[in-house]
PDB file of C-alpha atoms and ligand atoms in Angstrom:
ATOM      1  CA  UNK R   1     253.159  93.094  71.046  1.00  0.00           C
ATOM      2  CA  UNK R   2     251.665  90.424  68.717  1.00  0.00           C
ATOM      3  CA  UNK R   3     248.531  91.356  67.495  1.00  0.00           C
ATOM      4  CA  UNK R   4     245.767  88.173  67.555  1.00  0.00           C
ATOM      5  CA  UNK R   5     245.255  87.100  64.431  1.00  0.00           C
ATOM      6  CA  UNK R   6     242.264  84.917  63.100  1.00  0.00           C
ATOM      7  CA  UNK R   7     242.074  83.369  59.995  1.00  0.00           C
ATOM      8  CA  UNK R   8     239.448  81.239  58.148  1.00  0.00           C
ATOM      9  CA  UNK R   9     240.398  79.076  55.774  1.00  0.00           C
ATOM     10  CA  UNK R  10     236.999  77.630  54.119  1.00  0.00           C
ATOM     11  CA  UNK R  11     239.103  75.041  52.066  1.00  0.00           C
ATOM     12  CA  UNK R  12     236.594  73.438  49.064  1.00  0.00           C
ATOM     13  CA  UNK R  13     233.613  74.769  50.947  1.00  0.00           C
ATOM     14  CA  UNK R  14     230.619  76.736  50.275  1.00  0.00           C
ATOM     15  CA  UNK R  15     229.271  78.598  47.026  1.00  0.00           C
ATOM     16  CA  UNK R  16     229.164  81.844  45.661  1.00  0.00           C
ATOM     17  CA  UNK R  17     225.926  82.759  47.395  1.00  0.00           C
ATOM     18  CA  UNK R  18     226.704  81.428  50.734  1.00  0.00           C
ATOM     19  CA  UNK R  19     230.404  82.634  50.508  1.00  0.00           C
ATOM     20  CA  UNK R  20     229.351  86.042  50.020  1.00  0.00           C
ATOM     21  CA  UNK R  21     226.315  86.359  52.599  1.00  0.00           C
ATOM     22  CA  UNK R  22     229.022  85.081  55.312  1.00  0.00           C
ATOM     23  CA  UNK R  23     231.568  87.686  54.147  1.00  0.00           C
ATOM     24  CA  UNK R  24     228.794  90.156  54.447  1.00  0.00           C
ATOM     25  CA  UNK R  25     227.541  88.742  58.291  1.00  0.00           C
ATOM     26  CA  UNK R  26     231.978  88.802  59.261  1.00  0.00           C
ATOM     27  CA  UNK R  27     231.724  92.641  57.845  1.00  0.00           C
ATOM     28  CA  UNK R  28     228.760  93.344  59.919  1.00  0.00           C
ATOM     29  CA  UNK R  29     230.525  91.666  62.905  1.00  0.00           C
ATOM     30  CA  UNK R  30     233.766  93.390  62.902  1.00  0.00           C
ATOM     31  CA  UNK R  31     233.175  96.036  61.874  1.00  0.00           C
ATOM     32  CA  UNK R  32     236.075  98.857  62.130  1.00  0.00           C
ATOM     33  CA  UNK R  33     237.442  96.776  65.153  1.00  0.00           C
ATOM     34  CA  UNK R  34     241.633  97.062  64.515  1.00  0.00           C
ATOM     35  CA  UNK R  35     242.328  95.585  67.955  1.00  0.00           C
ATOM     36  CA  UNK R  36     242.277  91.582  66.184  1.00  0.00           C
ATOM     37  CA  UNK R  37     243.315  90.342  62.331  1.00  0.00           C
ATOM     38  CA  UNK R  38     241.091  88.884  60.402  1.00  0.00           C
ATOM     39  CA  UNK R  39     241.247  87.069  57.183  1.00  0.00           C
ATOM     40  CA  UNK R  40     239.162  84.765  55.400  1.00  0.00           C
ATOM     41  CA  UNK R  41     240.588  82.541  52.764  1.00  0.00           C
ATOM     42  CA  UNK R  42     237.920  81.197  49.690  1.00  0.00           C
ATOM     43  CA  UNK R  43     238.584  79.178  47.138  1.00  0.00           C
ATOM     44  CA  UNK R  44     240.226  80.967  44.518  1.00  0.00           C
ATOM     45  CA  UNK R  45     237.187  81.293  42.487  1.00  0.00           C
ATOM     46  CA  UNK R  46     235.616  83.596  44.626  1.00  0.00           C
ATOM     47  CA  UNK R  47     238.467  85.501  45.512  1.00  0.00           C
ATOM     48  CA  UNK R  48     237.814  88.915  43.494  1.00  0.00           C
ATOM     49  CA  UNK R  49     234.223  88.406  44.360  1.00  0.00           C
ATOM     50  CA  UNK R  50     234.965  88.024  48.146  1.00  0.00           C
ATOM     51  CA  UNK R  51     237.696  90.678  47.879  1.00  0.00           C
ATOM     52  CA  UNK R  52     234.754  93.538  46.562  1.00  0.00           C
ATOM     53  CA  UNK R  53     232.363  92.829  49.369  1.00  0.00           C
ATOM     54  CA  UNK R  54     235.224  92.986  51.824  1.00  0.00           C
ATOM     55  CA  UNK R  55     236.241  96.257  50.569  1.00  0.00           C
ATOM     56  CA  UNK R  56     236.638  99.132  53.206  1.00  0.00           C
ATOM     57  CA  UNK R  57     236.465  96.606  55.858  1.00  0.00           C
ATOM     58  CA  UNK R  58     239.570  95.343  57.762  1.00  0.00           C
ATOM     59  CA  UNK R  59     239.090  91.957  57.040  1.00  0.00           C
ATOM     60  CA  UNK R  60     241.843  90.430  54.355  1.00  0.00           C
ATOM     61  CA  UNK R  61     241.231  87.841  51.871  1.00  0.00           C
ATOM     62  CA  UNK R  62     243.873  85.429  51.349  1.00  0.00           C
ATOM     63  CA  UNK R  63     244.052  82.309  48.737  1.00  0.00           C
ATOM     64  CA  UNK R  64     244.484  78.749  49.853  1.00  0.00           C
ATOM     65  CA  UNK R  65     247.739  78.194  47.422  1.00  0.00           C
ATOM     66  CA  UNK R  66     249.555  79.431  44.859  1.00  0.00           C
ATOM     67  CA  UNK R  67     252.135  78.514  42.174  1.00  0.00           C
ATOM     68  CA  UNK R  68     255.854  77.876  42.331  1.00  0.00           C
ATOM     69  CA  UNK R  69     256.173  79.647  39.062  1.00  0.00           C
ATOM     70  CA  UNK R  70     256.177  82.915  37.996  1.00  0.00           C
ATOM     71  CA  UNK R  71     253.991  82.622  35.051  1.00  0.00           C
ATOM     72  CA  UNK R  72     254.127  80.446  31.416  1.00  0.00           C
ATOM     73  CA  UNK R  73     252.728  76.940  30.787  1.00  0.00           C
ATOM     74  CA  UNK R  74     250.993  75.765  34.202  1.00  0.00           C
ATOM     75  CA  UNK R  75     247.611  74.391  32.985  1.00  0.00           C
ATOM     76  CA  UNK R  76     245.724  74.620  36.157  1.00  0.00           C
ATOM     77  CA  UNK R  77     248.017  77.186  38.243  1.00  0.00           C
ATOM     78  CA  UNK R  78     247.139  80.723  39.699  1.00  0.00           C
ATOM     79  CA  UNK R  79     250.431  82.667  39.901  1.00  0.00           C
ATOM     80  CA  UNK R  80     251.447  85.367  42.831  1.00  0.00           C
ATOM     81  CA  UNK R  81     251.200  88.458  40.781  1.00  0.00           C
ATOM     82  CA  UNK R  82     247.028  87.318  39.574  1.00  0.00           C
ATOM     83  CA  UNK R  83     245.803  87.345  43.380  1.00  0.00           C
ATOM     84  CA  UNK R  84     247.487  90.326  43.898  1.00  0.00           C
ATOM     85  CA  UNK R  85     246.280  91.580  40.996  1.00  0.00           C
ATOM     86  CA  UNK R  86     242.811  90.829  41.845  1.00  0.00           C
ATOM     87  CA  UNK R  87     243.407  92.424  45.495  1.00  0.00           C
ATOM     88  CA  UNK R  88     244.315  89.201  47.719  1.00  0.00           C
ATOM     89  CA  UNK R  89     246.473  90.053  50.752  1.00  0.00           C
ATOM     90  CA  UNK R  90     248.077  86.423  51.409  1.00  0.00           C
ATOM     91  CA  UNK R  91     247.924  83.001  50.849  1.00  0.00           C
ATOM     92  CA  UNK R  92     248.671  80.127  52.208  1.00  0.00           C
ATOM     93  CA  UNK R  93     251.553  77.607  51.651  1.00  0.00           C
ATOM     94  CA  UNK R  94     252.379  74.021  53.519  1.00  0.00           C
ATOM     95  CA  UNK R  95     248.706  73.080  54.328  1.00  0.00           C
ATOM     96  CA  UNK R  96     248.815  69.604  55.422  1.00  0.00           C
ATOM     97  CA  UNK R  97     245.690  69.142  53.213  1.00  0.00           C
ATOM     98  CA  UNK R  98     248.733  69.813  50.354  1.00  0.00           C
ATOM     99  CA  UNK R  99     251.654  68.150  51.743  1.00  0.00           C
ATOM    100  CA  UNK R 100     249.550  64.841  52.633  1.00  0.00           C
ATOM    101  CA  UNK R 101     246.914  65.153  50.236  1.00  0.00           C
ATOM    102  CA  UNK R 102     248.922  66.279  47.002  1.00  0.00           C
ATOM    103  CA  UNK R 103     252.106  64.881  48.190  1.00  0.00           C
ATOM    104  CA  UNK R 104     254.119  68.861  48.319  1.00  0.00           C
ATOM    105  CA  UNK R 105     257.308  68.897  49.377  1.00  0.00           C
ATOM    106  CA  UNK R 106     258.916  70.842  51.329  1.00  0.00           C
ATOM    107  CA  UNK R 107     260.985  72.882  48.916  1.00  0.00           C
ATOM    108  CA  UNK R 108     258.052  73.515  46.745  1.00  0.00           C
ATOM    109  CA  UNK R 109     256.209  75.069  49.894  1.00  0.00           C
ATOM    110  CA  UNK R 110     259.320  77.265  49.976  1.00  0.00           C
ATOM    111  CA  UNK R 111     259.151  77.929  46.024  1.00  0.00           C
ATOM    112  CA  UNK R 112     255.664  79.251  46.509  1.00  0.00           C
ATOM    113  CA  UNK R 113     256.493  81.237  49.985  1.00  0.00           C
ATOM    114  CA  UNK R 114     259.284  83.295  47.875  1.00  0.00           C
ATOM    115  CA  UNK R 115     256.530  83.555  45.059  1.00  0.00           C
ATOM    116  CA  UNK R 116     254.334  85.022  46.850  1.00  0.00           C
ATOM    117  CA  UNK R 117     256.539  86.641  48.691  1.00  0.00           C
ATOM    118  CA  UNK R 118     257.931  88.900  45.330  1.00  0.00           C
ATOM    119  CA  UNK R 119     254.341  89.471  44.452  1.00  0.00           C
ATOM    120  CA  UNK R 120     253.970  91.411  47.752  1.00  0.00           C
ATOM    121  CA  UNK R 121     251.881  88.705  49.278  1.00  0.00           C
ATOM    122  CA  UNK R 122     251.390  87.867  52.854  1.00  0.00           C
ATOM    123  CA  UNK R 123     252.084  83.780  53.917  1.00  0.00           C
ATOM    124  CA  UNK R 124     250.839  81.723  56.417  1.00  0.00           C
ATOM    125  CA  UNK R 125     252.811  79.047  56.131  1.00  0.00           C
ATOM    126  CA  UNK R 126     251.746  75.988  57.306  1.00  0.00           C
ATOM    127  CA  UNK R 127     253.595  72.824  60.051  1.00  0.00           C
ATOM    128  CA  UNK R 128     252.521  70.227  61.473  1.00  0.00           C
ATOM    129  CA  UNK R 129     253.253  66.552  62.713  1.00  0.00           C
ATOM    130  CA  UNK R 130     250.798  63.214  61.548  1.00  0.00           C
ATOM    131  CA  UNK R 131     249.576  61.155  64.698  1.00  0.00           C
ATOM    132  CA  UNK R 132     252.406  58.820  63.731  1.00  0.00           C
ATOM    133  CA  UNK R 133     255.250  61.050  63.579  1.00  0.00           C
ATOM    134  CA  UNK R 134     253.971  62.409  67.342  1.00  0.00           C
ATOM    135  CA  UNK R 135     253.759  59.033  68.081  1.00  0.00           C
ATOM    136  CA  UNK R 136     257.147  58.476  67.529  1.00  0.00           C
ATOM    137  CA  UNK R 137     258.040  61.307  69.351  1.00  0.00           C
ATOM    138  CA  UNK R 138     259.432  63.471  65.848  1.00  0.00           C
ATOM    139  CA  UNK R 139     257.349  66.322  66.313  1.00  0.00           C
ATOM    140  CA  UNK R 140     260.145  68.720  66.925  1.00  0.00           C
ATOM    141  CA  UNK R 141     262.443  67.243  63.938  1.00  0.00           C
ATOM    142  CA  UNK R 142     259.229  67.441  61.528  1.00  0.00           C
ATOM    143  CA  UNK R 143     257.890  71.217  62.479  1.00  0.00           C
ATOM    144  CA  UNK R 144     262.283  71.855  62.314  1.00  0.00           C
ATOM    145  CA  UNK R 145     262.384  70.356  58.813  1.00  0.00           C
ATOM    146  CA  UNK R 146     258.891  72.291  57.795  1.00  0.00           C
ATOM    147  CA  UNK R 147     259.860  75.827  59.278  1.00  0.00           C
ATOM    148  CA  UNK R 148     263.905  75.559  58.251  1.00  0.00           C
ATOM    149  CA  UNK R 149     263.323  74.325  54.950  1.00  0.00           C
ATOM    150  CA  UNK R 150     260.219  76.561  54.690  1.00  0.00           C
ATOM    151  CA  UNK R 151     261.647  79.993  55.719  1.00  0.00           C
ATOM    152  CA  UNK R 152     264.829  79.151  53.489  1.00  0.00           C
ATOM    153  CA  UNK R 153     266.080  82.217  51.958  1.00  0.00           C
ATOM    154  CA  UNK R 154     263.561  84.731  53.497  1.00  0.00           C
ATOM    155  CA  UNK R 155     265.331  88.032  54.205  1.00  0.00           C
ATOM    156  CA  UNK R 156     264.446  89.549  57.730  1.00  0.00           C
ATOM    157  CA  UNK R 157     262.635  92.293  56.479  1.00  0.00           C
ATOM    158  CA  UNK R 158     260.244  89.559  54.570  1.00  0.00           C
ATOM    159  CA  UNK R 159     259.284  87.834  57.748  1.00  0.00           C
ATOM    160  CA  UNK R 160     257.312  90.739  58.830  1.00  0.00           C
ATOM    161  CA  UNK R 161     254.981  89.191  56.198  1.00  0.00           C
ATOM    162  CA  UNK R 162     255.440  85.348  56.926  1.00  0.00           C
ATOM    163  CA  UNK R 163     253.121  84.051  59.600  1.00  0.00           C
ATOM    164  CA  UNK R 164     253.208  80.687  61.061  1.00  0.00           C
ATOM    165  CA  UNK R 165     250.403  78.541  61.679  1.00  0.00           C
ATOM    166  CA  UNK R 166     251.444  75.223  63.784  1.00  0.00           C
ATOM    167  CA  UNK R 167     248.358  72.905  62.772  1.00  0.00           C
ATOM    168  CA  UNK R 168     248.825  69.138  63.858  1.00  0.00           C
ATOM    169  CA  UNK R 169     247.630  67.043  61.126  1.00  0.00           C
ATOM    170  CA  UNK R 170     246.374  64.700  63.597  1.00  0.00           C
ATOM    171  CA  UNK R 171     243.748  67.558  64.903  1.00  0.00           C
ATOM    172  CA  UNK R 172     242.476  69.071  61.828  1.00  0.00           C
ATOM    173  CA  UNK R 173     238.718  67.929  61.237  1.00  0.00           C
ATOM    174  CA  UNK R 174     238.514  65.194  63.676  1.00  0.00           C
ATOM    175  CA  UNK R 175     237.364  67.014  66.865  1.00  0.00           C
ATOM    176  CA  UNK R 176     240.873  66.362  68.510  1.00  0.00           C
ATOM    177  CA  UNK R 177     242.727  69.668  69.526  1.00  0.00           C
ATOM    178  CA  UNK R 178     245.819  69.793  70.612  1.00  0.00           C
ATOM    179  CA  UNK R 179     246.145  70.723  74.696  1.00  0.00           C
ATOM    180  CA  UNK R 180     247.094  74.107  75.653  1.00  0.00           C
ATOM    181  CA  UNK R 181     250.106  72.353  77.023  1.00  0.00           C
ATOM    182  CA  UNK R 182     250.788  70.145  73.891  1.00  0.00           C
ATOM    183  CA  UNK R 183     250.678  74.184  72.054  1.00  0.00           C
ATOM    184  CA  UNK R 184     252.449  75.457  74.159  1.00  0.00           C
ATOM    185  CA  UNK R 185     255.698  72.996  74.054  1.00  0.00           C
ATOM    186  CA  UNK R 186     255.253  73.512  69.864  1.00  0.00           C
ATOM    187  CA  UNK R 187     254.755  76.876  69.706  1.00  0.00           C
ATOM    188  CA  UNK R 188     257.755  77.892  71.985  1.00  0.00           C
ATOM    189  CA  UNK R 189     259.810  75.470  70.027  1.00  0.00           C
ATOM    190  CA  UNK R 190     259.065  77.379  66.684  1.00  0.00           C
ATOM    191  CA  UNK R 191     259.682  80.556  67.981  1.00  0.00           C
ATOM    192  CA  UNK R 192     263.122  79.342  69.280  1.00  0.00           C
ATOM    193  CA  UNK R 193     263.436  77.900  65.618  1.00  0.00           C
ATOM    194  CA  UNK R 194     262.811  81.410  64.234  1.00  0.00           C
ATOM    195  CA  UNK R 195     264.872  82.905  67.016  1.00  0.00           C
ATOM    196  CA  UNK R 196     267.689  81.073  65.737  1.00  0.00           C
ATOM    197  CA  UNK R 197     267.691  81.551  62.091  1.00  0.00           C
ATOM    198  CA  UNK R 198     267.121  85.083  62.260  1.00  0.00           C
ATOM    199  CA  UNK R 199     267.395  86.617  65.893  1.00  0.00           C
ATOM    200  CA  UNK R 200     265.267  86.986  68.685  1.00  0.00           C
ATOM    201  CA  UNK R 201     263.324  90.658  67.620  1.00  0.00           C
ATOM    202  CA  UNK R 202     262.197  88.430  64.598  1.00  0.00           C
ATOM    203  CA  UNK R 203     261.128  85.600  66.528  1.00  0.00           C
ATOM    204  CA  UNK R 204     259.137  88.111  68.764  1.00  0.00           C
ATOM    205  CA  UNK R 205     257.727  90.134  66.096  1.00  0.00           C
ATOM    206  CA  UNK R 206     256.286  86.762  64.432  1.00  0.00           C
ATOM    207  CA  UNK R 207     252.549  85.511  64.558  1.00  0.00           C
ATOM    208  CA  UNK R 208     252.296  81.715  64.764  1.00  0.00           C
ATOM    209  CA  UNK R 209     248.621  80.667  64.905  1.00  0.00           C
ATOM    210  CA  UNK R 210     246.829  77.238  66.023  1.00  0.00           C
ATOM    211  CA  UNK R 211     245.353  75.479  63.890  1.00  0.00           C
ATOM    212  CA  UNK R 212     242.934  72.176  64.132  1.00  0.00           C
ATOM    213  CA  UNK R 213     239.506  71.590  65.313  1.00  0.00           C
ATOM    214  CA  UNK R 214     239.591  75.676  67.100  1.00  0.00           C
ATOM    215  CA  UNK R 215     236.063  76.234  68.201  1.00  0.00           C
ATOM    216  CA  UNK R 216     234.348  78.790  70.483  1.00  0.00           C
ATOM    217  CA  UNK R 217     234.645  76.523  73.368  1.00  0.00           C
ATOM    218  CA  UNK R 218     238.595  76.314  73.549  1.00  0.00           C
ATOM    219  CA  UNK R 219     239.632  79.669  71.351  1.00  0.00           C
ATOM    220  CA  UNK R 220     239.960  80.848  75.014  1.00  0.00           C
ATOM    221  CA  UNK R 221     242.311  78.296  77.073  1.00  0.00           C
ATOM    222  CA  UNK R 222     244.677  78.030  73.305  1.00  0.00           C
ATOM    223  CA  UNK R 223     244.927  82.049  73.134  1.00  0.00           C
ATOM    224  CA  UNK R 224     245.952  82.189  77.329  1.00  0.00           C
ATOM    225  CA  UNK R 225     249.181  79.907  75.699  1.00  0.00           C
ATOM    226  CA  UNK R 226     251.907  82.797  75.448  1.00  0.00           C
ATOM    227  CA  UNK R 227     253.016  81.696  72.140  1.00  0.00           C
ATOM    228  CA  UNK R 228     249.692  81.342  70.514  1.00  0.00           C
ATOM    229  CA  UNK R 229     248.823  84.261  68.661  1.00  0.00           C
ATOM    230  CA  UNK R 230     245.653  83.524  66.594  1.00  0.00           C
ATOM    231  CA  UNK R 231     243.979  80.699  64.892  1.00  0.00           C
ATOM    232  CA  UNK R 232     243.639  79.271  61.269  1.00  0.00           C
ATOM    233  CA  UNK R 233     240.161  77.939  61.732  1.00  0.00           C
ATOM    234  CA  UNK R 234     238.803  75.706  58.783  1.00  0.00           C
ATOM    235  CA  UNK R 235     234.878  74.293  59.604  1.00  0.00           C
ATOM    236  CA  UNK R 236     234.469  76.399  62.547  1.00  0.00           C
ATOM    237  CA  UNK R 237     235.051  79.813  59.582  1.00  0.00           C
ATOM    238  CA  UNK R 238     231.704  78.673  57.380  1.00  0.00           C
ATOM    239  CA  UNK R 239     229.607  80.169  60.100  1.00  0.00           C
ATOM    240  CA  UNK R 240     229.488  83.560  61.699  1.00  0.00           C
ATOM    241  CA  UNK R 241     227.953  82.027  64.402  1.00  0.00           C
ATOM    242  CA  UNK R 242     231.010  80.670  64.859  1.00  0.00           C
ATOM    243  CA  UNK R 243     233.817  82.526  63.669  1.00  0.00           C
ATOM    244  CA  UNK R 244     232.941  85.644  65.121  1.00  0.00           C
ATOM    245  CA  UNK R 245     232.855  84.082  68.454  1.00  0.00           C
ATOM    246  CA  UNK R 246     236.256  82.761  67.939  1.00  0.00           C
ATOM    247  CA  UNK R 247     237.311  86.592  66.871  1.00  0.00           C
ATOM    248  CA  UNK R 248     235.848  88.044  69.622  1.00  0.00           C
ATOM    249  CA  UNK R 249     237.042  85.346  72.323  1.00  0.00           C
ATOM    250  CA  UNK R 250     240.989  85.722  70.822  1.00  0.00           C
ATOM    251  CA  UNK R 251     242.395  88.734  72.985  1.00  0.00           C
TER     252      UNK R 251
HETATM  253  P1  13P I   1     239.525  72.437  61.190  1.00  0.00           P
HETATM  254  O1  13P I   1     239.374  73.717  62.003  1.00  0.00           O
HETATM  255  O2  13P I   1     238.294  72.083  60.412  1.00  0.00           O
HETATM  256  O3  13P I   1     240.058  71.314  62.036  1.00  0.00           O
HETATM  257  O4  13P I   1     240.638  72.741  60.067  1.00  0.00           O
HETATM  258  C1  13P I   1     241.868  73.292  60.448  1.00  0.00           C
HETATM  259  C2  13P I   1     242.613  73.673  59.241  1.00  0.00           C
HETATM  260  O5  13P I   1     243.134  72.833  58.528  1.00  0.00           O
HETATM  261  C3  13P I   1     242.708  75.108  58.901  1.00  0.00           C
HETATM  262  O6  13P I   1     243.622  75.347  57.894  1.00  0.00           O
END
C-alpha cells in the first residue's frame, strides 16, 4: 500500500517571514495526522529555519537541488551531506524548471540522485515531456530516457528512498493539467519502467506523484488514477488555504 504523498515545492517564492508563518499554519493543519506525507520544499536559504519550526511535526523539508559533487571548489553549490547536516529529509533532482531552464542533463540529474542518495537523502526525481515532444507523440521515449538514465545505478534497497514525480512541462504554471486519463497512461508506463529495471515489488513499493497546475478542485479526480500517489504542488503550496485542502482531499 502506497502511502499519498504531498509535496510543496515553493520554488523562488516567498520570504523568511511568510515562509515561516505558512510552515507554522501546515503544522497547525496536520497536525500528528500519519495517514498522508507531507513535505514542503523552500529555497535553500530557509531550509534550517523551516526545518526548526517543523520540528516534532511529521511534515519533511526537502531542498529544491543539490550538487553533483561531493564537496571542494563549487562557488555557488550546496552539497548532500550540508542539508543533511542542517536536518533536510530530500531534495529534489530533474525539475523541468532545471533541465529547461538551466539546460541539466540527464546524467547530471543522476550525479545528484546518487549524491544525495550517499548523504542519506530522500529524491523526488523529476520527468516530464514539453508540449512539443507530446506533440510529437515522444512522451513515452522522453519520461524512458528521464527515469532509465535517472535511476542508473540505484541499488534496490535505495529506491525505497527515490520517489517519482511525473510533471508535464507543458502543465506546470499555466493552468493546464494533465487529464486523469492522460496520468493515468504516464503513470502506468513508469511503473512498468521501474518494474522492469528492478522487479515488480519495487515498482509497487514506489511513489510517483503528479505534478503541474494540482489544485483543490482536481487533487480528487488525479488521486482516483491508480498510479497516482501524491502531488508535487508548486503555486498551489504558498497557501494553506490551499495546500491543506490538497492534503486533506489526497486519500
Ligand atoms: P505548479 O503547481 O505551479 O504548476 O508547479 C508544478 C511544479 O513544477 C512543482 O514542482
Amino acid at each position: 500500500m502506497r502511502k499519498p504523498y504531498i509535496a510543496g515545492n515553493w520554488k523562488m517564492n516567498l520570504d523568511r517571514k511568510s515562509g515561516l508563518a505558512l510552515a507554522q499554519a501546515l503544522r497547525e493543519g496536520v497536525g500528528d495526522r500519519t495517514d498522508h506525507d507531507m513535505a514542503v520544499i523552500p529555497p535553500y536559504v530557509y531550509v534550517p529555519e523551516i526545518v526548526r519550526a517543523l520540528e516534532g511535526s511529521p511534515i519533511r523539508v526537502g531542498a529544491q537541488d543539490v550538487c553533483d559533487q561531493v564537496s571542494g571548489a563549487y562557488t555557488g553549490e550546496v552539497s548532500a551531506a550540508m542539508l543533511k547536516d542542517v536536518g533536510c529529509d530530500l531534495v529534489v533532482v530533474g525539475h523541468s524548471e532545471r533541465r529547461h531552464v538551466y539546460g541539466e542533463s540527464d546524467g547530471l540529474t543522476n550525479e545528484k540522485l546518487h549524491r544525495a542518495l550517499e548523504a542519506g537523502l530522500e529524491v523526488i526525481l523529476c520527468v516530464g515531456e514539453t508540449l512539443e515532444e507530446r506533440q510529437a507523440k515522444e512522451t513515452e521515449s522522453v519520461v524512458r530516457r528521464q527515469t532509465s538514465t535517472g535511476l542508473a545505478g540505484v541499488s534496490e534497497a535505495d529506491m525505497a528512498r527515490v520517489t517519482l514525480a511525473y510533471e508535464p512541462v507543458w502543465a506546470i504554471g499555466t493552468g493546464l493539467t494533465a487529464t486523469p486519463e492522460q496520468a493515468a497512461e504516464v503513470h502506468g508506463y513508469l511503473r512498468g519502467l521501474v518494474s522492469g529495471v528492478f522487479h515488480e515489488e519495487v515498482a509497487e513499493n514506489t511513489r510517483i506523484q503528479y505534478g503541474g497546475s494540482v489544485k483543490p478542485d482536481n487533487i480528487r479526480e488525479l488521486m482516483a488514477v491508480g498510479d497516482v500517489d501524491g502531488a508535487l504542488v508548486g503555486g498551489a503550496s504558498l497557501k494553506p488555504d490551499s495546500f491543506l485542502p490538497i492534503f486533506d482531499h489526497a486519500g
